[in-house]
Coordinates of C-alpha atoms in Angstrom, one line a residue:
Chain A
X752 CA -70.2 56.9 -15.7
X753 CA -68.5 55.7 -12.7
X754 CA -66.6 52.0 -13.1
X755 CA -68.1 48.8 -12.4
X756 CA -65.6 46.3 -12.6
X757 CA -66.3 42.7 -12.7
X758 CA -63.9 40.7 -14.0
X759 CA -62.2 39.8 -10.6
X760 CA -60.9 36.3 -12.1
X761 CA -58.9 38.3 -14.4
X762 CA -57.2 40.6 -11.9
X763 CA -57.9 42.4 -8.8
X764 CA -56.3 45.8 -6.8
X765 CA -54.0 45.0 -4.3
X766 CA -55.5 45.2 -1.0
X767 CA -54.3 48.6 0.9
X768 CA -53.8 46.9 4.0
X769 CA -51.7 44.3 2.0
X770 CA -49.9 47.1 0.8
X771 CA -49.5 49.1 3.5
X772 CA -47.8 45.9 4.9
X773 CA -45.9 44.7 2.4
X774 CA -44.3 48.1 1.2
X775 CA -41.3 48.1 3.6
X776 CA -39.8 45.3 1.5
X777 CA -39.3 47.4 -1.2
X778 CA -37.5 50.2 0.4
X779 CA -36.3 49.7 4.1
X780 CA -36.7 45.9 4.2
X781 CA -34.5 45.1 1.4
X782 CA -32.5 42.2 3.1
X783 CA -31.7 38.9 0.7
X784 CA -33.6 35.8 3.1
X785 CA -30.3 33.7 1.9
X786 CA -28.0 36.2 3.6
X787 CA -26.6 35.2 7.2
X788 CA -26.4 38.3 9.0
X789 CA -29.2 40.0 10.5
X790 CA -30.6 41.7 7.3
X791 CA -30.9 38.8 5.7
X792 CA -32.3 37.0 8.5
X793 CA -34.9 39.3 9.3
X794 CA -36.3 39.0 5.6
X795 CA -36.0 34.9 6.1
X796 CA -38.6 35.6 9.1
X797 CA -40.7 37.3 7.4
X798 CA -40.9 34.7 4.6
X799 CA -41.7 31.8 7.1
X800 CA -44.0 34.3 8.8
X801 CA -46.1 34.1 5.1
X802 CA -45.7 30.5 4.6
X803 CA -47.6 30.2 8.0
X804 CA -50.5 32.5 7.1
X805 CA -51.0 30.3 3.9
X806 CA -50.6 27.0 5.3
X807 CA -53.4 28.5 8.1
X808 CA -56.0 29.7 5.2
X809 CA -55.7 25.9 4.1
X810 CA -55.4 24.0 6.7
X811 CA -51.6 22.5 5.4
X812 CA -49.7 20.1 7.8
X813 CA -46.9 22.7 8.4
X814 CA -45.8 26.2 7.1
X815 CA -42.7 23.9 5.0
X816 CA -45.4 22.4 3.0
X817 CA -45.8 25.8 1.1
X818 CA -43.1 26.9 -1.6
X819 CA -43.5 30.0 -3.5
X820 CA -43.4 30.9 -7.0
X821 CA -43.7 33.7 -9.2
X822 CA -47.6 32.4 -9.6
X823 CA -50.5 30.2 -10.7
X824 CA -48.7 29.6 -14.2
X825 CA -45.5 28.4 -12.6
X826 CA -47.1 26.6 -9.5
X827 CA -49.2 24.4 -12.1
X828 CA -45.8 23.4 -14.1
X829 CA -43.7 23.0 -11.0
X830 CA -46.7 20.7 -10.0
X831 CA -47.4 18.7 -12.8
X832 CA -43.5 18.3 -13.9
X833 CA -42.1 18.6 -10.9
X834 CA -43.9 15.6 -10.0
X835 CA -44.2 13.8 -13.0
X836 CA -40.4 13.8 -13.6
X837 CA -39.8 13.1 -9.7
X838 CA -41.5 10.0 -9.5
X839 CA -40.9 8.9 -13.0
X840 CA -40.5 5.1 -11.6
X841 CA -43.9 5.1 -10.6
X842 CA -45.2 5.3 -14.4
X843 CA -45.5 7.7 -16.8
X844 CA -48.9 8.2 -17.3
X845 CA -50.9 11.4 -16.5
X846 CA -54.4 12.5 -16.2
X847 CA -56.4 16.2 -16.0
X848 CA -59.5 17.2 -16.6
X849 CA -61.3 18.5 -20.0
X850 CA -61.8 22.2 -18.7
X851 CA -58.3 22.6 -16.4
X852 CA -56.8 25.8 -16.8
X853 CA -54.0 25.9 -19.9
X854 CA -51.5 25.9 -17.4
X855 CA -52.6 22.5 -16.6
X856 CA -53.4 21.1 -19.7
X857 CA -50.1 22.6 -22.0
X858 CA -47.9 20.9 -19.3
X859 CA -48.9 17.6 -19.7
X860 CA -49.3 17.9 -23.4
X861 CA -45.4 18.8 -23.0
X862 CA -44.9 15.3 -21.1
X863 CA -47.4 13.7 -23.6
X864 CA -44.6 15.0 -26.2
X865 CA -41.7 13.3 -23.9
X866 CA -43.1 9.6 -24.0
X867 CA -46.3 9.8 -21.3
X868 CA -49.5 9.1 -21.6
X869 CA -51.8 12.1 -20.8
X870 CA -55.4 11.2 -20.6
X871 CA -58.2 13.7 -20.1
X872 CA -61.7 13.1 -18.0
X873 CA -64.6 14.7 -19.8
X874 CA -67.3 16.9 -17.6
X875 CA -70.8 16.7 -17.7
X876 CA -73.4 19.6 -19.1
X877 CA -72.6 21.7 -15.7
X878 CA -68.9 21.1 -15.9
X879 CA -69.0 18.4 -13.1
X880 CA -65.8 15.7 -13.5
X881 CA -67.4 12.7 -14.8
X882 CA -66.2 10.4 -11.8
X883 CA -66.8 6.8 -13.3
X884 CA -64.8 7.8 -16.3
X885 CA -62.4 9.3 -13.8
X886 CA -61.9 6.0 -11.9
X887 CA -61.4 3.9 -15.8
X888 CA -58.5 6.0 -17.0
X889 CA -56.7 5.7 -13.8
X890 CA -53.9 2.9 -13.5
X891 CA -51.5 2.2 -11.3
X892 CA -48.9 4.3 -13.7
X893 CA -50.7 7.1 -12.9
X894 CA -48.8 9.8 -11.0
X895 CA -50.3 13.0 -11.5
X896 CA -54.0 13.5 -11.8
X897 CA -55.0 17.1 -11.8
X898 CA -58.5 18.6 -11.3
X899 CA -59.3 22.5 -10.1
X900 CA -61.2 23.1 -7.2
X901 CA -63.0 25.4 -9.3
X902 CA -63.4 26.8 -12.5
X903 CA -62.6 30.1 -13.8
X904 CA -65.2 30.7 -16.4
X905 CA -68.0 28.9 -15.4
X906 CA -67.5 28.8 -11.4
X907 CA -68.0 25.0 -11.3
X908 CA -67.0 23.7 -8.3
X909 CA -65.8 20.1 -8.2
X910 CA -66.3 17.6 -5.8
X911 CA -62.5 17.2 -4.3
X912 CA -63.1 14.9 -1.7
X913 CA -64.7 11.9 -4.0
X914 CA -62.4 12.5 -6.2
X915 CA -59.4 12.0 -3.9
X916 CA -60.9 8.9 -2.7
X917 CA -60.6 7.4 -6.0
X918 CA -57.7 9.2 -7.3
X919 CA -55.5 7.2 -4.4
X920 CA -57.8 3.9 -4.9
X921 CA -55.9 3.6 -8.0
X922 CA -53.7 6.3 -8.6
X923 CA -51.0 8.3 -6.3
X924 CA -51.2 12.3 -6.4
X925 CA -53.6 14.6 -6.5
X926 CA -53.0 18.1 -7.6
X927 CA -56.0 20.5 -7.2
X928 CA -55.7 24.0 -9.2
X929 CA -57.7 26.3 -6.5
X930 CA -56.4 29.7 -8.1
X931 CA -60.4 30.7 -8.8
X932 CA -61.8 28.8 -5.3
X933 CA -58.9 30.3 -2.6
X934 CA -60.1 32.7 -0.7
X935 CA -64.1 32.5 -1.6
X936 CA -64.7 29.0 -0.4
X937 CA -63.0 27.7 2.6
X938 CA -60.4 24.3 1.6
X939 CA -58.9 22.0 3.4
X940 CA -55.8 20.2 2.0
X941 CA -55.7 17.5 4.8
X942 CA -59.4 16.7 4.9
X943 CA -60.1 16.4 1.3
X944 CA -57.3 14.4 0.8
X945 CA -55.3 16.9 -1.4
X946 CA -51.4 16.2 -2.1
X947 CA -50.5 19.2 -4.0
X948 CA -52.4 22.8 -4.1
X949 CA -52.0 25.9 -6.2
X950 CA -52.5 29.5 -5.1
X951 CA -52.3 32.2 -6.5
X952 CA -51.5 35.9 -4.9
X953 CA -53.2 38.6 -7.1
X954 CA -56.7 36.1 -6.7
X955 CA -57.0 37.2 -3.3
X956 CA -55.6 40.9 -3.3
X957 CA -52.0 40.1 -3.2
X958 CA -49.8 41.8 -5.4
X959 CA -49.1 40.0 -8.8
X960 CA -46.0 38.2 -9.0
X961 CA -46.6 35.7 -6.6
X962 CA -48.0 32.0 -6.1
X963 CA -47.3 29.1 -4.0
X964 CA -47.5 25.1 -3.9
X965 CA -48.8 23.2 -1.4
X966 CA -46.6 20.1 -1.5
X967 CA -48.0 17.4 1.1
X968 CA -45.4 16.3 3.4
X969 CA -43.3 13.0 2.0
X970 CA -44.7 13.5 -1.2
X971 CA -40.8 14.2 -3.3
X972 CA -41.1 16.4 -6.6
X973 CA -38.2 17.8 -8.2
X974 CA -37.3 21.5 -9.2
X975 CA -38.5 22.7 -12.3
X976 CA -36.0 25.7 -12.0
X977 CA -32.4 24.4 -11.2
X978 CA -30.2 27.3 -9.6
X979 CA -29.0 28.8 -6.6
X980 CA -31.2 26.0 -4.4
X981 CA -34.0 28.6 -2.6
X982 CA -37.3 27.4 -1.7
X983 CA -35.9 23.5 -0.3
X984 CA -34.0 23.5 -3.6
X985 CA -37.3 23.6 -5.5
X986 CA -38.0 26.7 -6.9
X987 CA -34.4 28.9 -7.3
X988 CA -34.0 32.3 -7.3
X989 CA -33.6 35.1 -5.4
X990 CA -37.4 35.8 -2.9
X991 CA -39.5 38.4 -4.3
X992 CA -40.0 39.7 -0.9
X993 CA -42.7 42.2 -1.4
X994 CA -45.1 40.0 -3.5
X995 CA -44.4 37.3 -0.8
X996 CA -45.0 38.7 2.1
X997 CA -48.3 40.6 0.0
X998 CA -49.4 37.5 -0.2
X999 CA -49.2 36.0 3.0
X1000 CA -51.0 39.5 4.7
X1001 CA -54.1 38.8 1.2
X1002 CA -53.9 35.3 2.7
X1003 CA -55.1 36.1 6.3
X1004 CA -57.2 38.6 5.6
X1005 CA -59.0 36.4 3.4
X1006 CA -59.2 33.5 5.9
X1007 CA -61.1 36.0 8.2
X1008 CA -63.1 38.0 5.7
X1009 CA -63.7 35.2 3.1
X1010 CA -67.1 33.9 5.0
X1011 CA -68.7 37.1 5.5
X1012 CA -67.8 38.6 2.2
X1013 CA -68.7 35.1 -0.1
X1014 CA -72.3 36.0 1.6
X1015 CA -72.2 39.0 0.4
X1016 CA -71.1 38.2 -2.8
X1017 CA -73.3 35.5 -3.0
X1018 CA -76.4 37.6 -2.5
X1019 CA -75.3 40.2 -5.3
X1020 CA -75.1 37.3 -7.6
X1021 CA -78.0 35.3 -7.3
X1022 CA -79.9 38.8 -8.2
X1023 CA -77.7 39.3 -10.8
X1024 CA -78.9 35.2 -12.5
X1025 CA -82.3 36.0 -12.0
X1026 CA -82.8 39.3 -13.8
X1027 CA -80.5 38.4 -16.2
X1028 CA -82.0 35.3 -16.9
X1029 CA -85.0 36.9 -17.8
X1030 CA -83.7 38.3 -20.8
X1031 CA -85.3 35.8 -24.2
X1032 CA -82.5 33.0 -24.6
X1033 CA -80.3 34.3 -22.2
X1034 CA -78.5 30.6 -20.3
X1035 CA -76.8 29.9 -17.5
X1036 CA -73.5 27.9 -17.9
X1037 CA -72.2 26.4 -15.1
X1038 CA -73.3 24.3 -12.6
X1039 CA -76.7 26.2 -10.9
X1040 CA -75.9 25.7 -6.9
X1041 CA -72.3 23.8 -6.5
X1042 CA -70.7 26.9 -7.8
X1043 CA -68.3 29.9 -6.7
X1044 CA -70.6 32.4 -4.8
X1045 CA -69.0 35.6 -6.4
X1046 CA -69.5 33.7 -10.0
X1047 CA -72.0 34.3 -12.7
X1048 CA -71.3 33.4 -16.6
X1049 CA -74.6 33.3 -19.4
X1050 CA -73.7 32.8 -22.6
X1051 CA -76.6 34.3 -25.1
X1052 CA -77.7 33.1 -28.3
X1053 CA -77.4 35.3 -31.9
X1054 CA -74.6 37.3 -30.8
X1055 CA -70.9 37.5 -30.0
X1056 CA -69.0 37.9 -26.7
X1057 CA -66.2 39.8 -27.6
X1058 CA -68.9 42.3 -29.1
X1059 CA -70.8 41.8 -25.2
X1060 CA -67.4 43.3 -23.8
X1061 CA -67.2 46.0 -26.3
X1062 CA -70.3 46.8 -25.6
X1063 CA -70.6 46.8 -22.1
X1064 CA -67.1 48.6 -21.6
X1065 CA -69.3 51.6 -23.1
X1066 CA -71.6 51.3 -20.0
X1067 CA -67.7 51.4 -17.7
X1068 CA -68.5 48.0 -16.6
X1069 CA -66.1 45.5 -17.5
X1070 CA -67.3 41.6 -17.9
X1071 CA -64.9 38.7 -19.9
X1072 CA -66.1 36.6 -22.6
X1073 CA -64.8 33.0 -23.7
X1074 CA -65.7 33.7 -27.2
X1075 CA -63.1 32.7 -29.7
X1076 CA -62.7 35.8 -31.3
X1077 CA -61.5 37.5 -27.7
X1078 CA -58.4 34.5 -28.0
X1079 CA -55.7 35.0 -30.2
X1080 CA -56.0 31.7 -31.3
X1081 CA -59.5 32.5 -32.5
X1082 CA -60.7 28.9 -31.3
X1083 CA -63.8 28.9 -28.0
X1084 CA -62.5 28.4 -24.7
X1085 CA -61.9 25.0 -24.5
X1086 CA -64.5 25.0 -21.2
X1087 CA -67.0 25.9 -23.0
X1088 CA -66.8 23.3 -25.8
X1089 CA -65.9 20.9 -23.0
X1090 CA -69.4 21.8 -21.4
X1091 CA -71.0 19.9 -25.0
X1092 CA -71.7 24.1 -26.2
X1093 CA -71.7 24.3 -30.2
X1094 CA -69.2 26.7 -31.6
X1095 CA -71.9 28.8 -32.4
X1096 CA -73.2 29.1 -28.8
X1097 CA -69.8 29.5 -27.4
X1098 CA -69.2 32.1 -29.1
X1099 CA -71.9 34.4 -26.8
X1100 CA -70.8 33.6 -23.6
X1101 CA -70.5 35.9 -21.1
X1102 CA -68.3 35.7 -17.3
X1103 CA -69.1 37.9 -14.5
X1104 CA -66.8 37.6 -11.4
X1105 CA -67.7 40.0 -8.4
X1106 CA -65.1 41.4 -5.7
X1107 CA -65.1 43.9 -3.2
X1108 CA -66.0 46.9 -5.1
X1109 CA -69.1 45.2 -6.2
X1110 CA -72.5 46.8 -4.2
X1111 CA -75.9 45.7 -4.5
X1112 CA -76.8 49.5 -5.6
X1113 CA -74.8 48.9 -8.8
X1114 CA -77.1 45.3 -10.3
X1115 CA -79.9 47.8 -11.6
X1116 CA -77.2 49.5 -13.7
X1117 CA -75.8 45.9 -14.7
X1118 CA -78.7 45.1 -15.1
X1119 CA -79.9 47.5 -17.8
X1120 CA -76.3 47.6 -19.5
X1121 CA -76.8 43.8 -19.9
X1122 CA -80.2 44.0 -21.6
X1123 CA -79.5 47.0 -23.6
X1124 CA -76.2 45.5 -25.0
X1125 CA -77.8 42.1 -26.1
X1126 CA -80.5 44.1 -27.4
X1127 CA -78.4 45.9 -29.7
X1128 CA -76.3 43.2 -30.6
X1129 CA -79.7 41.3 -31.4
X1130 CA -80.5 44.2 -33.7
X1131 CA -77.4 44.0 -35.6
X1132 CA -77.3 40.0 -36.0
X1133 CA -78.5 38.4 -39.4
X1134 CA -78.8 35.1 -36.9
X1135 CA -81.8 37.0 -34.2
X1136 CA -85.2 36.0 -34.5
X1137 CA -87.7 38.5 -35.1
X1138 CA -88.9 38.1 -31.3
X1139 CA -85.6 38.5 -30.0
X1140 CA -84.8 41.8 -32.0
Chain B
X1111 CA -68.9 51.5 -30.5
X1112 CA -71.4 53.6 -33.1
X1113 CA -72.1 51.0 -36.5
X1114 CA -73.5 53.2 -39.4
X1115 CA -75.8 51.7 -41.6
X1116 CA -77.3 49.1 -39.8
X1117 CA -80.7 47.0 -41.3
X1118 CA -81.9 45.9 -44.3
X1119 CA -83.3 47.0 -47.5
X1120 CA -86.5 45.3 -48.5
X1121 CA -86.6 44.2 -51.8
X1122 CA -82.6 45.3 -52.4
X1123 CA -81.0 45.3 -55.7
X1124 CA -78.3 43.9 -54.5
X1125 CA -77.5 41.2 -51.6
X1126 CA -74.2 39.0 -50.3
X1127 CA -74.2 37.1 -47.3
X1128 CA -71.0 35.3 -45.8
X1129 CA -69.6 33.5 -43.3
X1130 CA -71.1 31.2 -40.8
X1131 CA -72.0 31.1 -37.2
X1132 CA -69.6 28.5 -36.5
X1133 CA -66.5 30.6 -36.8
X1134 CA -68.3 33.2 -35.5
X1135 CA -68.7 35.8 -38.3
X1136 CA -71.9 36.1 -40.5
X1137 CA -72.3 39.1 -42.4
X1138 CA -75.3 40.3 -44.8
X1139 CA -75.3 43.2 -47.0
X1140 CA -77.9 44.9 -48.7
X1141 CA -78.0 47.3 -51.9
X1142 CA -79.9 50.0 -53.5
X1143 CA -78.3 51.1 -56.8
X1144 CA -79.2 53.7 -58.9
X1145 CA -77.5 54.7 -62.1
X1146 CA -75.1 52.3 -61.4
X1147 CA -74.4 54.3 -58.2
X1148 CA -74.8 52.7 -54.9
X1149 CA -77.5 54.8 -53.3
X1150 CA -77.7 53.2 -50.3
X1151 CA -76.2 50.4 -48.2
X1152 CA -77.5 48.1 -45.2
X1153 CA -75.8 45.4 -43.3
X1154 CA -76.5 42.9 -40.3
X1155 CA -73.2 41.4 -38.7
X1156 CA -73.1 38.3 -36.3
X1157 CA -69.4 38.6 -34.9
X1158 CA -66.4 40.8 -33.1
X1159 CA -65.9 44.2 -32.5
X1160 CA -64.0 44.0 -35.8
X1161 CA -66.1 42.3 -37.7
X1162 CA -68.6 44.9 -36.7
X1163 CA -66.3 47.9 -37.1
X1164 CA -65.4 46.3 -40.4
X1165 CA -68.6 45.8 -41.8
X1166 CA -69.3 49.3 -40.7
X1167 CA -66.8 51.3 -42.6
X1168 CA -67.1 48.9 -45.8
X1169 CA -70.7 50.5 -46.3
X1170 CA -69.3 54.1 -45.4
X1171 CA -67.0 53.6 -48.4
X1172 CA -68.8 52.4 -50.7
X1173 CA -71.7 54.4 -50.3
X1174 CA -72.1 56.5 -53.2
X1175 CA -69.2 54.9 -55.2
X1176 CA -70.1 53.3 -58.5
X1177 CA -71.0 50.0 -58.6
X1178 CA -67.1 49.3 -60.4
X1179 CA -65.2 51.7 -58.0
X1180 CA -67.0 49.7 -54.6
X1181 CA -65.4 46.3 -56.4
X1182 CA -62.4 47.7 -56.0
X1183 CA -62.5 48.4 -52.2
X1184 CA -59.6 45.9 -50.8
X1185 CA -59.7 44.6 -47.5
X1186 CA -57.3 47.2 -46.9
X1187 CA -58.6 49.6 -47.5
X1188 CA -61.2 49.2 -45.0
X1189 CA -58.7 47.8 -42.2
X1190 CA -56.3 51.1 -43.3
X1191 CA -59.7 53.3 -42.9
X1192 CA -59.9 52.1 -39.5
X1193 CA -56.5 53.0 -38.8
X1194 CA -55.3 49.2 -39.0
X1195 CA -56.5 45.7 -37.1
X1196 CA -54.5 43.1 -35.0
X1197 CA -53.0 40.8 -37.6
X1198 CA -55.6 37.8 -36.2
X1199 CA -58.4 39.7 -36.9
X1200 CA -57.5 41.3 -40.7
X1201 CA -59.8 37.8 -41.8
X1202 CA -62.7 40.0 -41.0
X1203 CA -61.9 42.7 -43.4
X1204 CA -62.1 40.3 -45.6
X1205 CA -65.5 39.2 -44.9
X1206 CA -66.6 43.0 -45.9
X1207 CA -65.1 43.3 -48.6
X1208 CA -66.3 39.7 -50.1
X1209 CA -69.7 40.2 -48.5
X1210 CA -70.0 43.9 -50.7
X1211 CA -68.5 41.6 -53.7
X1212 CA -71.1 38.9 -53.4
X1213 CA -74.1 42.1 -53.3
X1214 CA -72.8 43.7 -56.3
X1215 CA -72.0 40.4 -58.2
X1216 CA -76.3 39.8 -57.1
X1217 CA -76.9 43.4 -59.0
X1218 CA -75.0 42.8 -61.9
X1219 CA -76.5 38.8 -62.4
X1220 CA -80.0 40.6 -61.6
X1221 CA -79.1 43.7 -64.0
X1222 CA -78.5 41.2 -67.1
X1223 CA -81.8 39.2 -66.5
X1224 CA -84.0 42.2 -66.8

C-alpha cells in the first residue's frame, strides 16, 4: 500500500526547492555572518535576505522585526520570558489561553513559580477564546497575554483582531502562537494589531531547526540566551545558516502558493468531514467554519485513539490522536478537556492535517481505512453498542 | 495489529471485568472451563495498542492452562511474551492479568455454589 500521510502538524518534508536553495550553506557557503571579511559578510546577506522574506509573508514593519531561533519551542519561551522579565516594572501578571500549545503554557507556569500571576482564559465548545472572560482577567499588570492564531489539534482559529483590541484596552502585549496558521491562512502582524509572532520553519517546508519572533518595533524584551550577542543580542549563538535561509526560501514560497493550495486543501477536507461524519457517533471537534482549511480532527465514541493510529498505520496512512494513552504522561490533551470533552471522549479523538502530498484520489481510501478501523475497534470494545458493532 | 480471541462467551463459567473508560482501559474476559482446564478464552478491550496487545497474549497463555497454573500468569510474563512494553504503559499488563484473575476467581465462587 502506497503512503498516505496526514499528520502535517507533526512534521512535513522539506520542500526540494527549499533545499535545492538552501544546500550551499552547508558545503560551499560555510561563512560565520559575525565574521568581517567577505565570507562572513556574504552569509550576513543572506541572513537579512530571509528576515525580509518572512517579514513579507506577514506583513512585519521591517525585516529587523524578525529574530531567529532554533524553533516554535524556543520562539514561545524567548516570547513569553523574554518579555515578561523585560518589562518586569510594568507588573508581573500573565495571561494565555486554556488550549495554547505547552510551549506556551509550561513557560508561564515557570513565571507562575517565580512570583507572577498566570491566569488562563477558558474556550468555548468550539475552542473559541471566551472574550468577556478575556477582558475580566486583564489588569493593568498584565504584560504578556498569549493566544495562537490557531490550534493544532482542533484547527480553531481565533479571532486576533478582537482580541488585540481588548488585549491593549487593558493590557500591553500581545503574543500570537501562529506555528499551525503560517502559511495556510494569510496574517497580518500590523493590521491585527499583533506585537509579538511565532513561526516556525519545518510548518511550512523549511528544514527543522529553525523558528523566528516577530518582535514589534519599540516593544524591548530581553534574551533568554545570554552569549556571544547575535540576533540584536537576543538570541546568541552562532546562525544555523542552512535552516535559516530554508526558511526564508519555505517562507516565500508559501506567501505565493499558500492561497491556491489552502483551496485545494480546503476542498479535500470538507469531503473528508462529510463522509466521515457519516460513520454512527463519529464528532467533529473544532470549530465547524472558522477553522484551518487543511484541518480535520473527530474524536469517536467506544474506542481509543492511540488504537485509531495503530490501526490506521496498517492501512500506511498516518493520522495523530490526543488520546492520553499516545502521551507519556498518560493524561488527554489538555485541548481536548479544555473543549468541556469527558475523559472518556477524549480518549477517541482523532487529528487529520493535509499537505501537499494529499490528492483528492486518496479520500476514498481514507475513507474506507477510517470506517473499517472504527469498525474494528467497535468490535473489540466492551463500551460499543450493539448498533455500533 | 492481529488480536486473537476476540468476543464473548455466552453463558461463561468464568467472567472479570476491569478498569474504566475514564483512564481509558476497560477490559472484559470470558471463560469456558472444563476439568479445571481453561477450554477457551474471550475478551473485549476498550484501550491502547498495549492494552490491546496485552489482553491479546493474556488469553494465548492461558488458554489451555489449568485454572491454578493461569493464576499464576504475572504481568510479566505477558509484557516479557510480547518482548517487553514502554515503562508507562506496563499498567496495562496489569489490567490482563487482574482481569484473567477476577474470571477465574468468578469460576471458582461459581464452582463452590453448585
Amino acid at each position: 500500500m502506497k503512503r498516505i500521510y496526514l499528520d502535517h502538524a507533526s512534521s512535513m518534508p522539506i520542500d526540494p526547492r527549499v533545499f535545492e536553495f538552501a544546500k550551499p550553506y552547508l558545503t560551499k557557503e560555510f561563512g560565520n555572518p559575525s565574521s568581517l571579511y567577505s565570507v562572513g559578510l556574504e552569509a550576513k546577506q543572506a541572513i537579512e535576505e530571509a528576515r525580509g522574506k518572512i517579514a513579507n509573508l506577514i506583513n512585519a514593519e521591517n525585516g529587523k522585526s524578525i529574530i531567529f531561533t532554533s524553533g516554535a519551542t524556543e520562539t514561545n519561551n524567548l516570547a513569553i520570558r523574554g518579555t515578561a522579565l523585560r518589562n518586569i516594572r510594568d507588573g508581573k501578571e500573565v495571561v494565555a489561553s486554556a488550549i495554547e500549545h505547552i510551549s506556551v503554557l509550561n513557560p508561564m507556569k515557570e513565571l507562575q513559580k517565580n512570583g507572577f500571576t498566570f491566569n488562563i482564559v477558558p474556550v468555548d465548545s468550539n475552542g473559541m477564546v471566551d472574550l468577556d472572560k478575556l477582558d475580566n482577567l486583564l489588569t493593568k499588570n498584565t504584560t504578556v497575554t498569549s493566544i495562537m492564531y490557531a490550534n493544532n489539534e482542533i484547527g480553531t482559529i481565533e479571532p486576533i483582531s478582537e482580541i488585540s483590541k481588548i488585549v491593549h484596552e487593558k493590557g500591553r502585549y500581545l503574543h500570537v502562537d501562529a506555528t499551525a496558521a503560517a502559511g495556510r491562512v494569510p496574517i497580518d502582524v500590523q493590521d491585527e494589531g499583533i506585537d509579538l509572532l511565532t513561526l516556525s520553519s519545518n510548518d511550512m517546508y523549511g528544514p527543522r531547526g529553525a523558528g523566528a519572533l516577530y518582535v514589534k518595533p519599540g516593544i524591548k524584551i530581553q534574551s533568554i540566551l545570554p552569549g556571544g550577542g547575535q540576533e540584536r543580542g537576543l538570541r546568541s549563538g552562532t546562525e544555523n545558516m542552512f535552516a535559516i535561509t530554508g526558511m526564508g526560501e519555505a517562507t516565500q514560497i508559501a506567501k505565493k502558493e499558500m492561497k491556491e493550495e489552502s483551496t485545494r486543501l480546503k476542498k479535500i477536507r470538507d469531503k473528508l468531514i462529510d463522509e466521515i461524519l457519516k460513520i454512527d457517533d463519529a464528532y467533529l471537534t473544532g470549530h465547524p467554519a472558522k477553522r484551518l482549511p487543511h484541518h480535520a480532527s473527530f474524536r469517536f465514541s467506544h474506542i481509543e485513539g492511540e488504537s485509531i493510529l495503530l490501526n490506521m498505520d496498517m492501512y500506511n496512512i498516518q493520522v495523530a490522536t490526543g488520546s492520553a494513552c499516545s502521551h507519556k504522561t498518560l493524561e488527554p490533551s489538555h485541548v481536548l478537556l479544555a473543549i468541556g470533552l469527558k475523559h472518556e471522549e477524549a480518549h477517541g479523538s482523532m487529528v487529520i492535517t493535509l499537505g501537499r502530498s494529499n490528492k483528492m484520489e486518496q479520500l476514498s481510501m481514507i475513507v474506507k481505512a477510517v470506517k473499517d478501523t472504527v469498525q474494528r475497534l467497535r468490535n473489540l470494545s466492551p463500551l460499543a453498542k450493539e448498533k455500533e458493532r | 495489529m492481529n488480536p486473537k480471541n476476540v468476543g464473548v462467551i455466552e453463558n461463561p463459567d468464568g467472567y472479570g471485568k476491569v478498569g474504566n473508560p475514564i483512564c481509558g482501559d476497560v477490559m472484559e474476559l470470558f471463560i469456558r472451563v472444563k476439568d479445571d482446564i481453561i477450554a477457551d478464552i474471550k475478551f473485549k478491550t476498550f484501550g491502547c495498542g498495549s492494552a490491546i496487545a496485552t489482553s491479546s497474549m493474556i488469553t494465548e497463555l492461558a488458554k489451555g492452562k489449568t485454572v491454578d497454573d493461569a493464576l499464576k500468569i504475572t504481568r510479566k510474563d505477558v509484557a516479557d511474551e510480547l518482548d517487553g512494553l514502554p515503562p508507562q504503559k506496563m499498567h496495562c499488563s496489569n489490567l490482563a492479568a487482574d482481569a484473567l484473575s477476577e474470571a477465574i476467581k468468578d469460576y471458582k465462587s461459581k464452582k463452590k455454589k453448585k
